[in-house]
mmCIF file of C-alpha atoms and ligand atoms in Angstrom:
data_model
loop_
_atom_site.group_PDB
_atom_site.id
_atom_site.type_symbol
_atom_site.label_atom_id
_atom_site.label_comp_id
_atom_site.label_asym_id
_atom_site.label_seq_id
_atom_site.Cartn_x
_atom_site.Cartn_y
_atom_site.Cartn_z
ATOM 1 C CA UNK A 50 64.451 241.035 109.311
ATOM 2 C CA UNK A 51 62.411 244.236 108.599
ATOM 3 C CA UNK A 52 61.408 246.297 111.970
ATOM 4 C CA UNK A 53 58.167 245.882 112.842
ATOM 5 C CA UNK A 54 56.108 249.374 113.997
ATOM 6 C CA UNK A 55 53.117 250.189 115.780
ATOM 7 C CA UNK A 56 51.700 253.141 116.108
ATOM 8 C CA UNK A 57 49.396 253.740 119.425
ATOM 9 C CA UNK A 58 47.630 256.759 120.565
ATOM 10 C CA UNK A 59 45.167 256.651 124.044
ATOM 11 C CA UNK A 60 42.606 258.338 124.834
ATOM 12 C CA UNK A 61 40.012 259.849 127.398
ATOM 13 C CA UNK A 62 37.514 257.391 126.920
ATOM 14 C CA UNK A 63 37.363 255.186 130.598
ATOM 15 C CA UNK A 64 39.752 251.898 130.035
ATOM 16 C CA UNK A 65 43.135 253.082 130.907
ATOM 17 C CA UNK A 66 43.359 248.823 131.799
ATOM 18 C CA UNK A 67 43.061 248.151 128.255
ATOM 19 C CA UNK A 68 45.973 250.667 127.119
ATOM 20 C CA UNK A 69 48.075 249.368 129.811
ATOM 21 C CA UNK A 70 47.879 245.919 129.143
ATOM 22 C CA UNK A 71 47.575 246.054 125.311
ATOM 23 C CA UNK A 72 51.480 247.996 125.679
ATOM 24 C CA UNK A 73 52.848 245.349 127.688
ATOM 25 C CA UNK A 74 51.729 242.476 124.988
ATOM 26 C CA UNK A 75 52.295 244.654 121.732
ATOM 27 C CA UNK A 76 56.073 245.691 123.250
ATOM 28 C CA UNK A 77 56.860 241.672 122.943
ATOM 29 C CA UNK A 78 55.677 242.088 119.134
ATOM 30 C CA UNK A 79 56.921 245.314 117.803
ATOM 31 C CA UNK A 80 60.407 246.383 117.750
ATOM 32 C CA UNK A 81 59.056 250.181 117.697
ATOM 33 C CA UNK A 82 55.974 251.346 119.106
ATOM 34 C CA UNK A 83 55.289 254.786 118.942
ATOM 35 C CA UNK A 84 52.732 256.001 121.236
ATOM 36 C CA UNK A 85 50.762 259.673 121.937
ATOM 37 C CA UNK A 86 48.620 260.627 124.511
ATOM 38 C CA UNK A 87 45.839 263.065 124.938
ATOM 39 C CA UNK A 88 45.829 265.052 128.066
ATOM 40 C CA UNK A 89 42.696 263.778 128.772
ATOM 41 C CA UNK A 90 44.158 259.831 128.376
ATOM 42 C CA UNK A 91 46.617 260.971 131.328
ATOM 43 C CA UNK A 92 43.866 262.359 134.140
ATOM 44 C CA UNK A 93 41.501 258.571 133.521
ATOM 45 C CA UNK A 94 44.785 256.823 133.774
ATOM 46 C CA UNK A 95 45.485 258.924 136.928
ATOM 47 C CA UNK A 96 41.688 258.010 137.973
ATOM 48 C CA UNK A 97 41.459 254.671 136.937
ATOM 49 C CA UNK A 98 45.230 253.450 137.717
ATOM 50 C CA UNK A 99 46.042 255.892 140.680
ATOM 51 C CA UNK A 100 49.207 255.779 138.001
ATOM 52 C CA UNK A 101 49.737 257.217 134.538
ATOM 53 C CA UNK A 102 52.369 258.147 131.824
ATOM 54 C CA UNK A 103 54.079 261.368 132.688
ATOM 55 C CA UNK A 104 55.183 263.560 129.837
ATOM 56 C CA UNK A 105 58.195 264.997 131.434
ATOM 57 C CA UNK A 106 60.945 262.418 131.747
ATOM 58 C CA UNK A 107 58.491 259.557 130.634
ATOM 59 C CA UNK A 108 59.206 255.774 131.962
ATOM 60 C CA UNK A 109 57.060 253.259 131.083
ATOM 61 C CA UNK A 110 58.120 251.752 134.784
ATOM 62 C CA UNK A 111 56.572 254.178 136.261
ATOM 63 C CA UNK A 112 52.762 253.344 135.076
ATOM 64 C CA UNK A 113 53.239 250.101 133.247
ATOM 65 C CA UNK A 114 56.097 248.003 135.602
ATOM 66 C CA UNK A 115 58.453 247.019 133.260
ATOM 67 C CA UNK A 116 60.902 248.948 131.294
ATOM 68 C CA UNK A 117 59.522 248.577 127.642
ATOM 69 C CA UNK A 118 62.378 251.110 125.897
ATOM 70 C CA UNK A 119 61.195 250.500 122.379
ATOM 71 C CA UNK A 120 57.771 252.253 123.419
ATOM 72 C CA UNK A 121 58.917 255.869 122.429
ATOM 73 C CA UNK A 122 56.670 258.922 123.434
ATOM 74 C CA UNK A 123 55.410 261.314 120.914
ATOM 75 C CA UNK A 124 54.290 264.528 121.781
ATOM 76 C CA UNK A 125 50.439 264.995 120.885
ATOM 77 C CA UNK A 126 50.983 268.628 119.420
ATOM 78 C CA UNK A 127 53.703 267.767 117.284
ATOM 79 C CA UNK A 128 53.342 266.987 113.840
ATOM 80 C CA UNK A 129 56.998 266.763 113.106
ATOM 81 C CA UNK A 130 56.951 262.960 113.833
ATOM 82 C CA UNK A 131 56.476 259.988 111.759
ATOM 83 C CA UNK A 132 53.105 258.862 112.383
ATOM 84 C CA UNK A 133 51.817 262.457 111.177
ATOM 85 C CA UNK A 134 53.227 261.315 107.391
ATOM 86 C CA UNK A 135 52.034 258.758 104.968
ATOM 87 C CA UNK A 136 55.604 258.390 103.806
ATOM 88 C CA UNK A 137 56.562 256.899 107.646
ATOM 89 C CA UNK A 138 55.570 253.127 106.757
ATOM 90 C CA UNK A 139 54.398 251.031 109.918
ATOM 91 C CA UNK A 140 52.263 247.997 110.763
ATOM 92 C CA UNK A 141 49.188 249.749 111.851
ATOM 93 C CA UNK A 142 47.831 251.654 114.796
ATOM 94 C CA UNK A 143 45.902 250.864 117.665
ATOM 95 C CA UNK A 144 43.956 253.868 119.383
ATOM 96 C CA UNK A 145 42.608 252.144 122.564
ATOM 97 C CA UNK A 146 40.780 253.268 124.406
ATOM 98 C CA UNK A 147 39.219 255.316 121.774
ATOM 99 C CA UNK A 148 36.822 258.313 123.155
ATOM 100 C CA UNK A 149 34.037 259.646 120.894
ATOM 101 C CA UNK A 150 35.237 262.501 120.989
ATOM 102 C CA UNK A 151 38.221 261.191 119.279
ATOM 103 C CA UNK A 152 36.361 258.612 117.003
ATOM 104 C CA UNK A 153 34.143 261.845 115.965
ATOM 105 C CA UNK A 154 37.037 263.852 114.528
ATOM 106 C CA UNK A 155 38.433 261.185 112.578
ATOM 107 C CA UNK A 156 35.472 260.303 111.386
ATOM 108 C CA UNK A 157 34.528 263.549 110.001
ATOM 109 C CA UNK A 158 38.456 264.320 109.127
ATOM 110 C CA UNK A 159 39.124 266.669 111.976
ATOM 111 C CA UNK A 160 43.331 265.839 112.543
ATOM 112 C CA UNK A 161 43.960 268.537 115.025
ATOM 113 C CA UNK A 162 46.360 266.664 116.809
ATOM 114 C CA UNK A 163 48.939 263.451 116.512
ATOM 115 C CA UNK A 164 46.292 260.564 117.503
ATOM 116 C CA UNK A 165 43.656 261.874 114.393
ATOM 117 C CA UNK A 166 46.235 262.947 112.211
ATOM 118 C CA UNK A 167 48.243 259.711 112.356
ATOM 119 C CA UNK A 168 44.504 257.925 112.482
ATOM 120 C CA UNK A 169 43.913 259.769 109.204
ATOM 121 C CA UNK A 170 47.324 259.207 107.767
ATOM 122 C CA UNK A 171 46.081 255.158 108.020
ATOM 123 C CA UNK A 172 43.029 255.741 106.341
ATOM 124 C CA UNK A 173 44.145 257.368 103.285
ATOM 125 C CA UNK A 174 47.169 255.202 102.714
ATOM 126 C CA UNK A 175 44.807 251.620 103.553
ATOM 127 C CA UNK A 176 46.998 250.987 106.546
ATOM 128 C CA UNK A 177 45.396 249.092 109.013
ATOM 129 C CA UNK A 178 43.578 251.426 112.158
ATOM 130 C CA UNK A 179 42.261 248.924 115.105
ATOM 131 C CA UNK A 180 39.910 251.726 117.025
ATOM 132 C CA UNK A 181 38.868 249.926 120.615
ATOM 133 C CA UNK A 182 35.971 252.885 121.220
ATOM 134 C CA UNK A 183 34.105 253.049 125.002
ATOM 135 C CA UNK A 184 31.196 254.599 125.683
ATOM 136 C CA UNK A 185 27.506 253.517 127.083
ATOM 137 C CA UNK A 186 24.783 254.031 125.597
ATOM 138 C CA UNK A 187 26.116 255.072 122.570
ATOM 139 C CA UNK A 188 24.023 258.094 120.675
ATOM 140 C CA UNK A 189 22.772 258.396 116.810
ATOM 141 C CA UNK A 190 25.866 260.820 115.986
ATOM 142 C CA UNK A 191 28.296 258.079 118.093
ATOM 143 C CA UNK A 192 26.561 255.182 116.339
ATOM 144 C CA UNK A 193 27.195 257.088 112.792
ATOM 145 C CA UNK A 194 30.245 258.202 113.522
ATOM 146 C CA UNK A 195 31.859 254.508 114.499
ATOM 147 C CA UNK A 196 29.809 253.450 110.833
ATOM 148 C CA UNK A 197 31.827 255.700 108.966
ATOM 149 C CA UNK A 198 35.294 254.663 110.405
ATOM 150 C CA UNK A 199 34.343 251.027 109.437
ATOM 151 C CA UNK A 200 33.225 252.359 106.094
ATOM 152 C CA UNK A 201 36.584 254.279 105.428
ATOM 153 C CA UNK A 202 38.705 251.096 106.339
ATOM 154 C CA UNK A 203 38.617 251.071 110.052
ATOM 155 C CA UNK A 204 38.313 247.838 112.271
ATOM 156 C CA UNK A 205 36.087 248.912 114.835
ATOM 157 C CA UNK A 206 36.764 246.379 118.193
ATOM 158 C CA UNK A 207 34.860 247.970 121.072
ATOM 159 C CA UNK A 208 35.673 247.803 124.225
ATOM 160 C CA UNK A 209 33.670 244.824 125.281
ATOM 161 C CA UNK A 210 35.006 241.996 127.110
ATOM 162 C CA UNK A 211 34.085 238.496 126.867
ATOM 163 C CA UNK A 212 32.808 236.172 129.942
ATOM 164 C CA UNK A 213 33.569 233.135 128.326
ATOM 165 C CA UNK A 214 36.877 231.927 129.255
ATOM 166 C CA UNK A 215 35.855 233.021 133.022
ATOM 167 C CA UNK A 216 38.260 235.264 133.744
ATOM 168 C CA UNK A 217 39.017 235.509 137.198
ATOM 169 C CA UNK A 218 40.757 238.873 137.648
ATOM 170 C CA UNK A 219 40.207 242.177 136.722
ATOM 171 C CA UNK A 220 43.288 241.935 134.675
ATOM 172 C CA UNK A 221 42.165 238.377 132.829
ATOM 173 C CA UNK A 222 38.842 240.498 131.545
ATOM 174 C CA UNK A 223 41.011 243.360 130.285
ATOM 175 C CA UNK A 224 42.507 240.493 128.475
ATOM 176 C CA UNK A 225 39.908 238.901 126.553
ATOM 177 C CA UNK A 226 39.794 242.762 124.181
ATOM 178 C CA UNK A 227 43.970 242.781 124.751
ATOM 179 C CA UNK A 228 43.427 239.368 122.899
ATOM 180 C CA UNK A 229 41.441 240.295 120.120
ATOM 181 C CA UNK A 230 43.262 243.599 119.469
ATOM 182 C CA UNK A 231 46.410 241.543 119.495
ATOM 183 C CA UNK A 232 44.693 239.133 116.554
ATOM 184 C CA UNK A 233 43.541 241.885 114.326
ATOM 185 C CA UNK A 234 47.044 243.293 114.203
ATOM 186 C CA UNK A 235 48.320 239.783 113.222
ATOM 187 C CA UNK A 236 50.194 238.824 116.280
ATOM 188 C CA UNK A 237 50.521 235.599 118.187
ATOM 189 C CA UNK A 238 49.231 235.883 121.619
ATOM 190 C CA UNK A 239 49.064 233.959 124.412
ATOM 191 C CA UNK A 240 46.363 235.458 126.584
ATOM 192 C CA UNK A 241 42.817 233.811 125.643
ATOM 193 C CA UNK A 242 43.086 230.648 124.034
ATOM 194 C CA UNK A 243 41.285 230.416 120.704
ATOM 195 C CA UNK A 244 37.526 228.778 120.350
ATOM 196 C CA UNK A 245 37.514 225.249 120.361
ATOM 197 C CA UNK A 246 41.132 224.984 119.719
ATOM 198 C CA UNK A 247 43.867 222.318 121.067
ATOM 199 C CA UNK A 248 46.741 224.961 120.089
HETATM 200 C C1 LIG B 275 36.951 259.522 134.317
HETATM 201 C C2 LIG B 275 36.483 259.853 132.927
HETATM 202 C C3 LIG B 275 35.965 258.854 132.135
HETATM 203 C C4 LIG B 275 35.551 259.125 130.831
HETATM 204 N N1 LIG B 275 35.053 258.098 130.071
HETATM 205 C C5 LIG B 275 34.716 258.327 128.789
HETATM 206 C C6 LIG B 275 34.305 257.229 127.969
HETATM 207 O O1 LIG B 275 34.210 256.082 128.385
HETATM 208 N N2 LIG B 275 34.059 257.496 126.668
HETATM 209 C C7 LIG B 275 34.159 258.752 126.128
HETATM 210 O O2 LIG B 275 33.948 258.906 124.928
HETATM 211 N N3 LIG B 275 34.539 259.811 126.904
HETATM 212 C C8 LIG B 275 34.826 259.634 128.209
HETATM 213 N N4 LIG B 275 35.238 260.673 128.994
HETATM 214 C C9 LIG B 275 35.223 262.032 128.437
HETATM 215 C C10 LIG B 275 36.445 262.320 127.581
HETATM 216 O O3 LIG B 275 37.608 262.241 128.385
HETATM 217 C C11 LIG B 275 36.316 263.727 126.954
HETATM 218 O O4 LIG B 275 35.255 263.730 125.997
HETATM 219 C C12 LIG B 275 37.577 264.228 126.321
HETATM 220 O O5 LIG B 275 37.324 265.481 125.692
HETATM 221 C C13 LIG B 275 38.152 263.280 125.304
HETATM 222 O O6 LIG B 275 39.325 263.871 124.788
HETATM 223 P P1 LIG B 275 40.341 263.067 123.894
HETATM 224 O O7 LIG B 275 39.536 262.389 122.848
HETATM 225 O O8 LIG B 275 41.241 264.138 123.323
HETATM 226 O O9 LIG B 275 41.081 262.155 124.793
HETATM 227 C C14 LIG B 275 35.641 260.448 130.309
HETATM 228 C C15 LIG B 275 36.168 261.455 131.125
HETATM 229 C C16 LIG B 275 36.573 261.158 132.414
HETATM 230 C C17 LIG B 275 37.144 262.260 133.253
#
């Protein structure tokens, strides 16, 4: 069977939940994932968490609870890796949560590190790029920059979760975007049950 990749990159935007719990599902899923941080990812998840990903001797254990060893860390600054290249072929990439500061480079073609370049590397070779963006309210430059993501081939999922299925936890609300992140890539999930459906 071929071996299924995901790229991921976080970000500073507030929602270090969503990253967490997205890796846990997607690890199930992929047989690779390749992830990269921004610093700024790693002081919200610090905030948020009270945990985060350390750089040096990295574990997801340490910030996610379970030892996920096909998640493999990337250095941000290095673009001797395979998501930097077009000729790397994977399944997609997730950047969640997705700052606007982030969403802003990309959009105007700004790759100064791993997360735009390999965000970039999608959108010129029609790969598919899920960006799960966070911000409130957004501005006319945020509003236009998200615009011309979706217009360059971008699903654009924000960061809103759904009060539907009454989640009860903290953890269940995270869920309902974990969910629909976890559709647009094409994977089965378990988390929210579909609309209306038996299954
Ligand atoms: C606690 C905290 C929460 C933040 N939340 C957001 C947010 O929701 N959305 C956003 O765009 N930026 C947010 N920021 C600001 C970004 O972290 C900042 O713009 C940073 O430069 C983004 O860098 P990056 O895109 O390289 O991660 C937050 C910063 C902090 C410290």
């Amino acid at each position: 069977m071929r071996t299924r990749k995901l790229v991921v990159g976080i970000t500073g935007a507030s929602g270090a939940i969503y990253a967490q719990r997205f890796l846990r599902q997607a690890a199930r899923s992929f047989d690779q994932i390749f992830l990269t941080l921004s610093d700024q990812a790693i002081q919200v998840a610090q905030t948020e968490l009270g945990v985060a990903p350390r750089r040096e001797g990295f574990k997801t254990q340490d910030w996610l609870g379970l030892d996920l060893p096909n998640v493999i860390l990337l250095n941000e600054r290095d673009f001797f890796t395979p998501p930097a290249s077009g000729s790397f072929r994977h399944d997609g990439m997730v950047i969640v949560p997705c700052s606007m500061g982030t969403a802003g480079r990309i959009a105007n073609g700004i790759s100064n590190d791993l997360v735009t370049r390999a965000a970039d590397v999608c959108l010129k070779e029609r790969r598919k790029l899920i960006v799960v963006p966070r911000e409130m309210p957004w501005n006319l430059i945020m509003l236009r920059n998200l615009t011309q993501l979706a217009e360059a081939g971008a699903t654009i999922l924000p960061a809103s979760p759904g009060w539907y299925h009454k989640p009860q936890t903290l953890e269940d609300l995270a869920d309902t975007v974990v969910a629909r992140i976890l559709q647009a890539l094409d994977v089965e999930q378990d988390l929210v049950k579909e609309w209306m459906s038996n299954e």
